[in-house]
CSV table of C-alpha atoms in Angstrom, one decimal:
chain,number,residue,atom,x,y,z
A,1419,UNK,CA,30.6,118.9,117.5
A,1420,UNK,CA,28.0,116.4,119.2
A,1421,UNK,CA,30.0,112.7,118.2
A,1422,UNK,CA,27.6,110.0,116.6
A,1423,UNK,CA,26.9,106.6,118.1
A,1424,UNK,CA,29.5,104.7,116.1
A,1425,UNK,CA,32.1,107.2,116.7
A,1426,UNK,CA,31.4,106.1,120.7
A,1427,UNK,CA,31.5,102.6,120.0
A,1428,UNK,CA,35.6,103.7,118.5
A,1429,UNK,CA,36.4,104.0,121.9
A,1430,UNK,CA,36.0,99.9,122.7
A,1431,UNK,CA,39.6,99.6,121.0
A,1432,UNK,CA,40.6,101.0,124.6
A,1433,UNK,CA,38.5,99.1,126.2
A,1434,UNK,CA,39.8,95.4,123.8
A,1435,UNK,CA,42.9,96.8,124.3
A,1436,UNK,CA,42.6,97.4,128.7
A,1437,UNK,CA,41.3,94.0,128.9
A,1438,UNK,CA,44.2,92.1,127.2
A,1439,UNK,CA,46.6,94.4,129.0
A,1440,UNK,CA,45.2,92.5,132.4
A,1441,UNK,CA,45.4,89.8,131.1
A,1442,UNK,CA,49.0,89.6,130.4
A,1443,UNK,CA,50.1,91.2,133.2
A,1444,UNK,CA,47.4,89.3,135.6
A,1445,UNK,CA,47.0,85.5,135.0
A,1446,UNK,CA,50.1,84.8,135.7
A,1447,UNK,CA,48.8,85.4,138.7
A,1448,UNK,CA,47.8,81.8,138.7
A,1449,UNK,CA,50.2,80.4,137.0
A,1450,UNK,CA,52.9,78.4,139.6
A,1451,UNK,CA,56.2,79.0,138.2
A,1452,UNK,CA,55.4,81.0,135.0
A,1453,UNK,CA,58.7,83.4,133.8
A,1454,UNK,CA,57.4,85.8,132.1
A,1455,UNK,CA,60.8,86.7,130.3
A,1456,UNK,CA,61.0,83.2,128.6
A,1457,UNK,CA,57.6,82.0,127.7
A,1458,UNK,CA,55.3,83.1,125.2
A,1459,UNK,CA,52.0,85.1,126.1
A,1460,UNK,CA,49.4,82.2,124.2
A,1461,UNK,CA,50.8,80.2,127.0
A,1462,UNK,CA,48.6,81.8,129.9
A,1463,UNK,CA,45.2,80.4,127.6
A,1464,UNK,CA,46.6,77.0,126.7
A,1465,UNK,CA,43.8,74.3,127.7
A,1466,UNK,CA,45.7,72.9,130.2
A,1467,UNK,CA,47.0,75.4,131.4
A,1468,UNK,CA,46.5,76.3,135.3
A,1469,UNK,CA,45.7,80.2,134.6
A,1470,UNK,CA,43.1,79.6,131.7
A,1471,UNK,CA,39.9,80.3,134.2
A,1472,UNK,CA,41.5,83.4,134.9
A,1473,UNK,CA,42.2,84.2,131.7
A,1474,UNK,CA,39.1,83.7,130.1
A,1475,UNK,CA,37.9,86.0,133.1
A,1476,UNK,CA,40.4,89.0,132.1
A,1477,UNK,CA,39.8,88.6,128.2
A,1478,UNK,CA,36.6,88.6,128.8
A,1479,UNK,CA,35.4,92.0,127.3
A,1480,UNK,CA,38.5,91.5,124.5
A,1481,UNK,CA,37.4,88.9,123.3
A,1482,UNK,CA,33.7,90.8,122.3
A,1483,UNK,CA,35.5,93.9,121.8
A,1484,UNK,CA,38.8,93.8,119.7
A,1485,UNK,CA,37.0,92.6,116.3
A,1486,UNK,CA,33.5,94.8,116.8
A,1487,UNK,CA,35.8,97.7,117.8
A,1488,UNK,CA,37.9,96.7,114.0
A,1489,UNK,CA,34.3,95.3,112.1
A,1490,UNK,CA,32.6,99.1,112.9
A,1491,UNK,CA,35.4,100.8,111.9
A,1492,UNK,CA,34.9,99.2,108.5
A,1493,UNK,CA,31.4,100.6,109.0
A,1494,UNK,CA,32.7,104.4,109.4
A,1495,UNK,CA,35.1,104.3,106.4
A,1496,UNK,CA,31.8,104.5,104.3
A,1497,UNK,CA,31.2,108.0,105.5
A,1498,UNK,CA,34.8,108.6,104.5
A,1499,UNK,CA,35.4,111.5,101.3
A,1500,UNK,CA,35.6,109.2,98.1
A,1501,UNK,CA,39.5,109.0,97.0
A,1502,UNK,CA,42.0,106.7,95.3
A,1503,UNK,CA,44.0,106.8,98.4
A,1504,UNK,CA,40.6,106.3,101.3
A,1505,UNK,CA,40.1,103.4,98.7
A,1506,UNK,CA,43.4,101.8,100.6
A,1507,UNK,CA,42.7,103.1,103.7
A,1508,UNK,CA,39.2,100.7,103.4
A,1509,UNK,CA,40.7,97.9,101.6
A,1510,UNK,CA,43.7,98.3,104.9
A,1511,UNK,CA,40.4,98.4,107.6
A,1512,UNK,CA,38.9,95.6,105.6
A,1513,UNK,CA,41.9,93.2,105.4
A,1514,UNK,CA,42.3,94.2,109.4
A,1515,UNK,CA,39.1,92.9,110.1
A,1516,UNK,CA,39.1,90.2,108.6
A,1517,UNK,CA,42.1,89.5,110.4
A,1518,UNK,CA,40.8,90.5,113.6
A,1519,UNK,CA,38.1,87.9,113.3
A,1520,UNK,CA,39.8,85.4,112.1
A,1521,UNK,CA,42.4,85.7,115.2
A,1522,UNK,CA,39.3,86.1,117.6
A,1523,UNK,CA,37.2,82.8,116.5
A,1524,UNK,CA,40.6,80.7,115.8
A,1525,UNK,CA,41.9,80.9,118.7
A,1526,UNK,CA,39.5,79.9,120.9
A,1527,UNK,CA,38.7,77.5,118.9
A,1528,UNK,CA,42.9,75.7,117.8
A,1529,UNK,CA,44.1,76.6,121.7
A,1530,UNK,CA,47.3,75.1,122.6
A,1531,UNK,CA,47.2,72.6,124.4
A,1532,UNK,CA,49.3,72.9,126.7
A,1533,UNK,CA,51.9,75.0,127.2
A,1534,UNK,CA,55.4,75.4,124.2
A,1535,UNK,CA,54.9,73.4,121.4
A,1536,UNK,CA,53.1,69.7,122.1
A,1537,UNK,CA,52.6,68.7,118.3
A,1538,UNK,CA,49.3,67.3,118.2
A,1539,UNK,CA,46.5,68.6,116.3
A,1540,UNK,CA,44.6,71.4,117.5
A,1541,UNK,CA,49.0,72.5,118.2
A,1542,UNK,CA,49.0,72.1,114.4
A,1543,UNK,CA,46.4,74.0,113.9
A,1544,UNK,CA,47.0,76.9,116.0
A,1545,UNK,CA,50.2,77.4,113.9
A,1546,UNK,CA,48.1,77.5,110.8
A,1547,UNK,CA,46.2,80.6,112.8
A,1548,UNK,CA,49.1,82.5,113.7
A,1549,UNK,CA,50.9,82.5,110.1
A,1550,UNK,CA,47.4,83.6,108.6
A,1551,UNK,CA,47.0,86.3,111.3
A,1552,UNK,CA,50.5,87.2,110.5
A,1553,UNK,CA,50.2,87.3,106.3
A,1554,UNK,CA,46.8,89.4,107.1
A,1555,UNK,CA,48.1,91.5,109.9
A,1556,UNK,CA,51.4,92.3,107.9
A,1557,UNK,CA,49.9,93.6,104.1
A,1558,UNK,CA,46.7,95.7,106.2
A,1559,UNK,CA,49.7,97.1,107.6
A,1560,UNK,CA,51.1,97.9,104.5
A,1561,UNK,CA,47.8,99.6,103.0
A,1562,UNK,CA,47.3,102.3,106.2
A,1563,UNK,CA,51.3,103.2,105.1
A,1564,UNK,CA,50.9,103.1,101.2
A,1565,UNK,CA,47.6,105.4,102.2
A,1566,UNK,CA,49.5,107.4,104.6
A,1567,UNK,CA,51.8,108.1,102.6
A,1568,UNK,CA,50.2,109.3,99.7
A,1569,UNK,CA,47.6,110.9,101.5
A,1570,UNK,CA,48.3,113.5,105.0
A,1571,UNK,CA,44.5,112.7,105.5
A,1572,UNK,CA,45.2,109.0,106.1
A,1573,UNK,CA,48.8,110.3,107.7
A,1574,UNK,CA,48.1,109.1,111.4
A,1575,UNK,CA,46.8,106.1,109.8
A,1576,UNK,CA,49.8,105.5,108.4
A,1577,UNK,CA,52.0,106.2,111.3
A,1578,UNK,CA,50.5,104.3,113.6
A,1579,UNK,CA,50.7,101.5,111.6
A,1580,UNK,CA,54.3,101.3,110.8
A,1581,UNK,CA,54.4,102.0,114.5
A,1582,UNK,CA,52.6,98.2,115.0
A,1583,UNK,CA,54.3,96.5,111.8
A,1584,UNK,CA,57.8,97.7,113.0
A,1585,UNK,CA,56.2,96.7,116.9
A,1586,UNK,CA,55.6,93.5,115.4
A,1587,UNK,CA,59.4,92.9,113.2
A,1588,UNK,CA,61.2,93.3,116.5
A,1589,UNK,CA,58.9,90.7,118.0
A,1590,UNK,CA,59.6,88.5,114.9
A,1591,UNK,CA,63.5,88.6,114.6
A,1592,UNK,CA,63.6,88.8,118.5
A,1593,UNK,CA,62.1,85.3,119.0
A,1594,UNK,CA,65.2,84.1,116.6
A,1595,UNK,CA,67.9,86.3,117.5
A,1596,UNK,CA,67.0,86.9,121.1
A,1597,UNK,CA,68.5,84.9,124.0
A,1598,UNK,CA,65.7,82.0,124.7
A,1599,UNK,CA,65.5,83.6,128.4
A,1600,UNK,CA,64.4,86.2,127.1
A,1601,UNK,CA,61.8,85.0,124.3
A,1602,UNK,CA,58.1,86.3,126.1
A,1603,UNK,CA,59.9,89.8,125.9
A,1604,UNK,CA,60.2,90.0,122.7
A,1605,UNK,CA,57.2,88.3,121.3
A,1606,UNK,CA,55.1,90.5,123.5
A,1607,UNK,CA,56.1,93.3,120.8
A,1608,UNK,CA,54.4,90.9,119.0
A,1609,UNK,CA,50.8,90.0,120.8
A,1610,UNK,CA,50.9,93.7,121.9
A,1611,UNK,CA,51.4,95.2,118.2
A,1612,UNK,CA,48.0,94.2,116.9
A,1613,UNK,CA,45.5,94.6,119.9
A,1614,UNK,CA,47.7,98.4,119.9
A,1615,UNK,CA,46.8,99.3,116.7
A,1616,UNK,CA,42.9,98.3,116.7
A,1617,UNK,CA,42.6,100.8,119.4
A,1618,UNK,CA,44.0,103.6,117.8
A,1619,UNK,CA,41.9,102.7,114.9
A,1620,UNK,CA,39.1,103.4,117.8
A,1621,UNK,CA,39.8,106.3,118.5
A,1622,UNK,CA,40.3,107.1,114.8
A,1623,UNK,CA,37.0,106.2,114.8
A,1624,UNK,CA,35.6,108.8,117.8
A,1625,UNK,CA,37.7,111.3,116.4
A,1626,UNK,CA,36.5,111.3,113.5
A,1627,UNK,CA,35.3,114.8,111.6
A,1628,UNK,CA,33.4,115.8,109.7
A,1629,UNK,CA,36.6,117.0,107.4
A,1630,UNK,CA,36.6,113.7,106.7
A,1631,UNK,CA,33.0,112.8,105.9
A,1632,UNK,CA,31.5,112.5,102.3
A,1633,UNK,CA,30.0,114.9,100.3
A,1634,UNK,CA,26.7,114.1,100.0
A,1635,UNK,CA,25.9,112.0,96.9
A,1636,UNK,CA,23.1,114.6,95.4
A,1637,UNK,CA,22.3,118.1,95.9
A,1638,UNK,CA,19.0,118.6,97.9
A,1639,UNK,CA,15.9,119.8,96.4
A,1640,UNK,CA,14.8,123.2,96.9
A,1641,UNK,CA,10.7,122.8,97.5
A,1642,UNK,CA,10.1,126.7,96.2
A,1643,UNK,CA,11.4,125.8,92.6
A,1644,UNK,CA,8.1,125.4,91.2
A,1645,UNK,CA,8.5,122.4,89.1
A,1646,UNK,CA,9.1,123.0,85.2
A,1647,UNK,CA,6.3,121.7,84.0
A,1648,UNK,CA,3.7,123.3,85.9
A,1649,UNK,CA,5.4,126.5,84.4
A,1650,UNK,CA,2.6,128.8,82.8
A,1651,UNK,CA,0.2,126.3,83.5
A,1652,UNK,CA,-2.8,128.3,83.8
């Protein structure tokens, strides 16, 4: 089956994931003394971080492709068959896309002023953005899980959402329970959960088949059928 252009755009989710992974893996090379095990990923993009320039270069595709993929998945949802479960799925995609847009804008407006938490205004705003992103992420993933539990056509979305939510919980609990020297390890579970799920959404869009497409809203007109007003007209 030939892929539509919209479906091909779903691969931007993979581009986004690879770009973010590259930034997380290679940016520490430009940050002398950075401890991958103990320090957060956000330290790499702090305003005063020596790795900021490299981070911006490596994460440039991520900055564009991440929200774009999520928004285009919203468009793709318009072509699914209508059902109560598909409405849940659509709501999940909309909330997730809103989260991605807030994340894309908010974190670039308010990066950490320096590694850790310095208490400056932009640090406070960074924490507020993080709280909003977490709340919207949990809400959207929950909608995906419920839709997947109720409808087998949404099952794969639910499975991916459950994995992403589990990663977020591991990160959230791990940062509280794990020793401080391993903070960076458990924190990475959380930061990769969203971009990983975004890639999964993009793949769902790419592999979407006609079986899940919406039926035409009205039957096509048969031009060979005579108009009723013309019957028996002399």
